[in-house]
Amino acid sequence: MNITKKTITLAFIALPAIAFADAAINNGNAYDDLSRINAELNKSKTELNSTYQKLYLSTRYKNELQQAQEAWLAYRSKQCTGYVAAEASASQGIGSSLITKECLTTITKQRVDYLKTLLQK
């Protein structure tokens, strides 16, 4: 196993422990964290859909935008529910679910930010 893979694996193994520690400090628990990240993900998805619709209405390259969005959705799914979920499967309890949802949330927020830059052009 090369150093990069070891580092990534270690990070995915340590992340749930950090999440659980944070929950304990804030008098919460992992289920509170999961609830929080689910709410964040839903908010990000709503913002993504809204931003995409605005961009779709403003462009004359609708087919190209739609194809790009479909490709991005496939990438997000493979990245977060494929690779990251596989790496996170070593986590105990709901830790792997937290890691996967964090990935989905982060990548979705990045996409929203990118689509917003396209709206400004």
PDB file of C-alpha atoms in Angstrom:
ATOM      1  CA  MET A   1       0.000   0.000   0.000  1.00  0.00           C
ATOM      2  CA  ASN A   2       1.537   3.318  -0.996  1.00  0.00           C
ATOM      3  CA  ILE A   3       1.796   6.286   1.364  1.00  0.00           C
ATOM      4  CA  THR A   4      -1.107   8.196  -0.213  1.00  0.00           C
ATOM      5  CA  LYS A   5      -3.495   5.257   0.128  1.00  0.00           C
ATOM      6  CA  LYS A   6      -2.354   4.704   3.725  1.00  0.00           C
ATOM      7  CA  THR A   7      -2.946   8.378   4.510  1.00  0.00           C
ATOM      8  CA  ILE A   8      -6.418   8.344   2.950  1.00  0.00           C
ATOM      9  CA  THR A   9      -7.334   5.120   4.722  1.00  0.00           C
ATOM     10  CA  LEU A  10      -6.120   6.493   8.052  1.00  0.00           C
ATOM     11  CA  ALA A  11      -8.108   9.695   7.525  1.00  0.00           C
ATOM     12  CA  PHE A  12     -11.300   7.746   6.816  1.00  0.00           C
ATOM     13  CA  ILE A  13     -10.764   5.561   9.856  1.00  0.00           C
ATOM     14  CA  ALA A  14     -10.080   8.555  12.114  1.00  0.00           C
ATOM     15  CA  LEU A  15     -12.934  10.745  10.834  1.00  0.00           C
ATOM     16  CA  PRO A  16     -15.739   8.923  12.700  1.00  0.00           C
ATOM     17  CA  ALA A  17     -13.767   9.127  15.944  1.00  0.00           C
ATOM     18  CA  ILE A  18     -13.433  12.873  15.437  1.00  0.00           C
ATOM     19  CA  ALA A  19     -17.160  13.152  14.675  1.00  0.00           C
ATOM     20  CA  PHE A  20     -18.043  11.158  17.790  1.00  0.00           C
ATOM     21  CA  ALA A  21     -15.673  13.250  19.919  1.00  0.00           C
ATOM     22  CA  ASP A  22     -17.197  16.451  18.561  1.00  0.00           C
ATOM     23  CA  ALA A  23     -20.672  15.134  19.341  1.00  0.00           C
ATOM     24  CA  ALA A  24     -19.627  14.284  22.892  1.00  0.00           C
ATOM     25  CA  ILE A  25     -18.131  17.746  23.421  1.00  0.00           C
ATOM     26  CA  ASN A  26     -21.333  19.370  22.188  1.00  0.00           C
ATOM     27  CA  ASN A  27     -23.496  17.045  24.342  1.00  0.00           C
ATOM     28  CA  GLY A  28     -24.780  15.412  21.181  1.00  0.00           C
ATOM     29  CA  ASN A  29     -24.297  12.017  19.670  1.00  0.00           C
ATOM     30  CA  ALA A  30     -23.564  10.479  16.310  1.00  0.00           C
ATOM     31  CA  TYR A  31     -27.265  10.390  15.489  1.00  0.00           C
ATOM     32  CA  ASP A  32     -27.458  14.150  16.068  1.00  0.00           C
ATOM     33  CA  ASP A  33     -24.521  14.532  13.677  1.00  0.00           C
ATOM     34  CA  LEU A  34     -26.274  12.345  11.119  1.00  0.00           C
ATOM     35  CA  SER A  35     -29.437  14.412  11.465  1.00  0.00           C
ATOM     36  CA  ARG A  36     -27.426  17.623  11.039  1.00  0.00           C
ATOM     37  CA  ILE A  37     -25.592  16.359   7.954  1.00  0.00           C
ATOM     38  CA  ASN A  38     -28.853  15.080   6.424  1.00  0.00           C
ATOM     39  CA  ALA A  39     -30.380  18.541   6.863  1.00  0.00           C
ATOM     40  CA  GLU A  40     -27.270  20.143   5.354  1.00  0.00           C
ATOM     41  CA  LEU A  41     -27.354  17.725   2.415  1.00  0.00           C
ATOM     42  CA  ASN A  42     -31.040  18.410   1.768  1.00  0.00           C
ATOM     43  CA  LYS A  43     -30.397  22.159   1.868  1.00  0.00           C
ATOM     44  CA  SER A  44     -27.475  21.748  -0.563  1.00  0.00           C
ATOM     45  CA  LYS A  45     -29.590  19.654  -2.932  1.00  0.00           C
ATOM     46  CA  THR A  46     -32.348  22.276  -2.893  1.00  0.00           C
ATOM     47  CA  GLU A  47     -29.824  25.015  -3.630  1.00  0.00           C
ATOM     48  CA  LEU A  48     -28.275  22.885  -6.387  1.00  0.00           C
ATOM     49  CA  ASN A  49     -31.643  22.378  -8.071  1.00  0.00           C
ATOM     50  CA  SER A  50     -32.503  26.065  -7.820  1.00  0.00           C
ATOM     51  CA  THR A  51     -29.138  27.199  -9.186  1.00  0.00           C
ATOM     52  CA  TYR A  52     -29.240  24.612 -11.976  1.00  0.00           C
ATOM     53  CA  GLN A  53     -32.730  25.756 -13.015  1.00  0.00           C
ATOM     54  CA  LYS A  54     -31.620  29.396 -13.155  1.00  0.00           C
ATOM     55  CA  LEU A  55     -28.626  28.461 -15.284  1.00  0.00           C
ATOM     56  CA  TYR A  56     -30.736  26.202 -17.501  1.00  0.00           C
ATOM     57  CA  LEU A  57     -33.193  29.015 -18.174  1.00  0.00           C
ATOM     58  CA  SER A  58     -30.397  31.474 -18.946  1.00  0.00           C
ATOM     59  CA  THR A  59     -28.396  29.383 -21.415  1.00  0.00           C
ATOM     60  CA  ARG A  60     -28.987  28.515 -25.013  1.00  0.00           C
ATOM     61  CA  TYR A  61     -26.834  25.391 -24.563  1.00  0.00           C
ATOM     62  CA  LYS A  62     -29.462  23.452 -22.641  1.00  0.00           C
ATOM     63  CA  ASN A  63     -28.554  19.997 -23.985  1.00  0.00           C
ATOM     64  CA  GLU A  64     -24.886  20.461 -23.158  1.00  0.00           C
ATOM     65  CA  LEU A  65     -25.702  21.705 -19.656  1.00  0.00           C
ATOM     66  CA  GLN A  66     -28.045  18.790 -19.060  1.00  0.00           C
ATOM     67  CA  GLN A  67     -25.415  16.290 -20.233  1.00  0.00           C
ATOM     68  CA  ALA A  68     -22.785  17.922 -18.027  1.00  0.00           C
ATOM     69  CA  GLN A  69     -25.112  17.811 -15.018  1.00  0.00           C
ATOM     70  CA  GLU A  70     -25.939  14.147 -15.605  1.00  0.00           C
ATOM     71  CA  ALA A  71     -22.222  13.333 -15.864  1.00  0.00           C
ATOM     72  CA  TRP A  72     -21.555  15.264 -12.658  1.00  0.00           C
ATOM     73  CA  LEU A  73     -24.359  13.407 -10.835  1.00  0.00           C
ATOM     74  CA  ALA A  74     -22.833  10.093 -11.928  1.00  0.00           C
ATOM     75  CA  TYR A  75     -19.397  11.261 -10.736  1.00  0.00           C
ATOM     76  CA  ARG A  76     -20.789  12.347  -7.350  1.00  0.00           C
ATOM     77  CA  SER A  77     -22.520   9.019  -6.900  1.00  0.00           C
ATOM     78  CA  LYS A  78     -19.447   6.975  -7.823  1.00  0.00           C
ATOM     79  CA  GLN A  79     -17.165   9.130  -5.700  1.00  0.00           C
ATOM     80  CA  CYS A  80     -19.269   9.209  -2.533  1.00  0.00           C
ATOM     81  CA  THR A  81     -21.389   6.059  -2.570  1.00  0.00           C
ATOM     82  CA  GLY A  82     -18.746   4.028  -4.346  1.00  0.00           C
ATOM     83  CA  TYR A  83     -15.152   4.829  -3.488  1.00  0.00           C
ATOM     84  CA  VAL A  84     -15.600   6.872  -0.293  1.00  0.00           C
ATOM     85  CA  ALA A  85     -18.258   4.475   1.028  1.00  0.00           C
ATOM     86  CA  ALA A  86     -15.922   1.544   0.396  1.00  0.00           C
ATOM     87  CA  GLU A  87     -13.089   3.286   2.252  1.00  0.00           C
ATOM     88  CA  ALA A  88     -15.465   4.264   5.069  1.00  0.00           C
ATOM     89  CA  SER A  89     -16.855   0.757   5.469  1.00  0.00           C
ATOM     90  CA  ALA A  90     -14.142   0.054   8.051  1.00  0.00           C
ATOM     91  CA  SER A  91     -15.824   2.564  10.378  1.00  0.00           C
ATOM     92  CA  GLN A  92     -18.040   1.314  13.166  1.00  0.00           C
ATOM     93  CA  GLY A  93     -21.689   2.167  13.710  1.00  0.00           C
ATOM     94  CA  ILE A  94     -23.059   5.045  11.692  1.00  0.00           C
ATOM     95  CA  GLY A  95     -19.583   6.440  11.080  1.00  0.00           C
ATOM     96  CA  SER A  96     -19.508   5.160   7.509  1.00  0.00           C
ATOM     97  CA  SER A  97     -22.869   6.781   6.809  1.00  0.00           C
ATOM     98  CA  LEU A  98     -21.603  10.081   8.225  1.00  0.00           C
ATOM     99  CA  ILE A  99     -18.533   9.957   5.998  1.00  0.00           C
ATOM    100  CA  THR A 100     -20.598   9.198   2.894  1.00  0.00           C
ATOM    101  CA  LYS A 101     -23.116  11.977   3.638  1.00  0.00           C
ATOM    102  CA  GLU A 102     -20.282  14.440   4.344  1.00  0.00           C
ATOM    103  CA  CYS A 103     -18.840  13.585   0.926  1.00  0.00           C
ATOM    104  CA  LEU A 104     -22.192  14.112  -0.802  1.00  0.00           C
ATOM    105  CA  THR A 105     -22.681  17.419   1.007  1.00  0.00           C
ATOM    106  CA  THR A 106     -19.197  18.729   0.252  1.00  0.00           C
ATOM    107  CA  ILE A 107     -19.282  17.827  -3.431  1.00  0.00           C
ATOM    108  CA  THR A 108     -22.815  19.200  -3.825  1.00  0.00           C
ATOM    109  CA  LYS A 109     -21.811  22.526  -2.254  1.00  0.00           C
ATOM    110  CA  GLN A 110     -18.811  22.693  -4.601  1.00  0.00           C
ATOM    111  CA  ARG A 111     -21.098  22.140  -7.586  1.00  0.00           C
ATOM    112  CA  VAL A 112     -23.473  24.876  -6.412  1.00  0.00           C
ATOM    113  CA  ASP A 113     -20.561  27.296  -6.110  1.00  0.00           C
ATOM    114  CA  TYR A 114     -19.349  26.373  -9.595  1.00  0.00           C
ATOM    115  CA  LEU A 115     -22.789  26.763 -11.187  1.00  0.00           C
ATOM    116  CA  LYS A 116     -23.121  30.162  -9.512  1.00  0.00           C
ATOM    117  CA  THR A 117     -19.894  31.278 -11.206  1.00  0.00           C
ATOM    118  CA  LEU A 118     -21.393  30.259 -14.551  1.00  0.00           C
ATOM    119  CA  LEU A 119     -24.473  32.362 -13.808  1.00  0.00           C
ATOM    120  CA  GLN A 120     -22.254  35.409 -13.340  1.00  0.00           C
ATOM    121  CA  LYS A 121     -20.699  35.108 -16.804  1.00  0.00           C
TER     122      LYS A 121
END
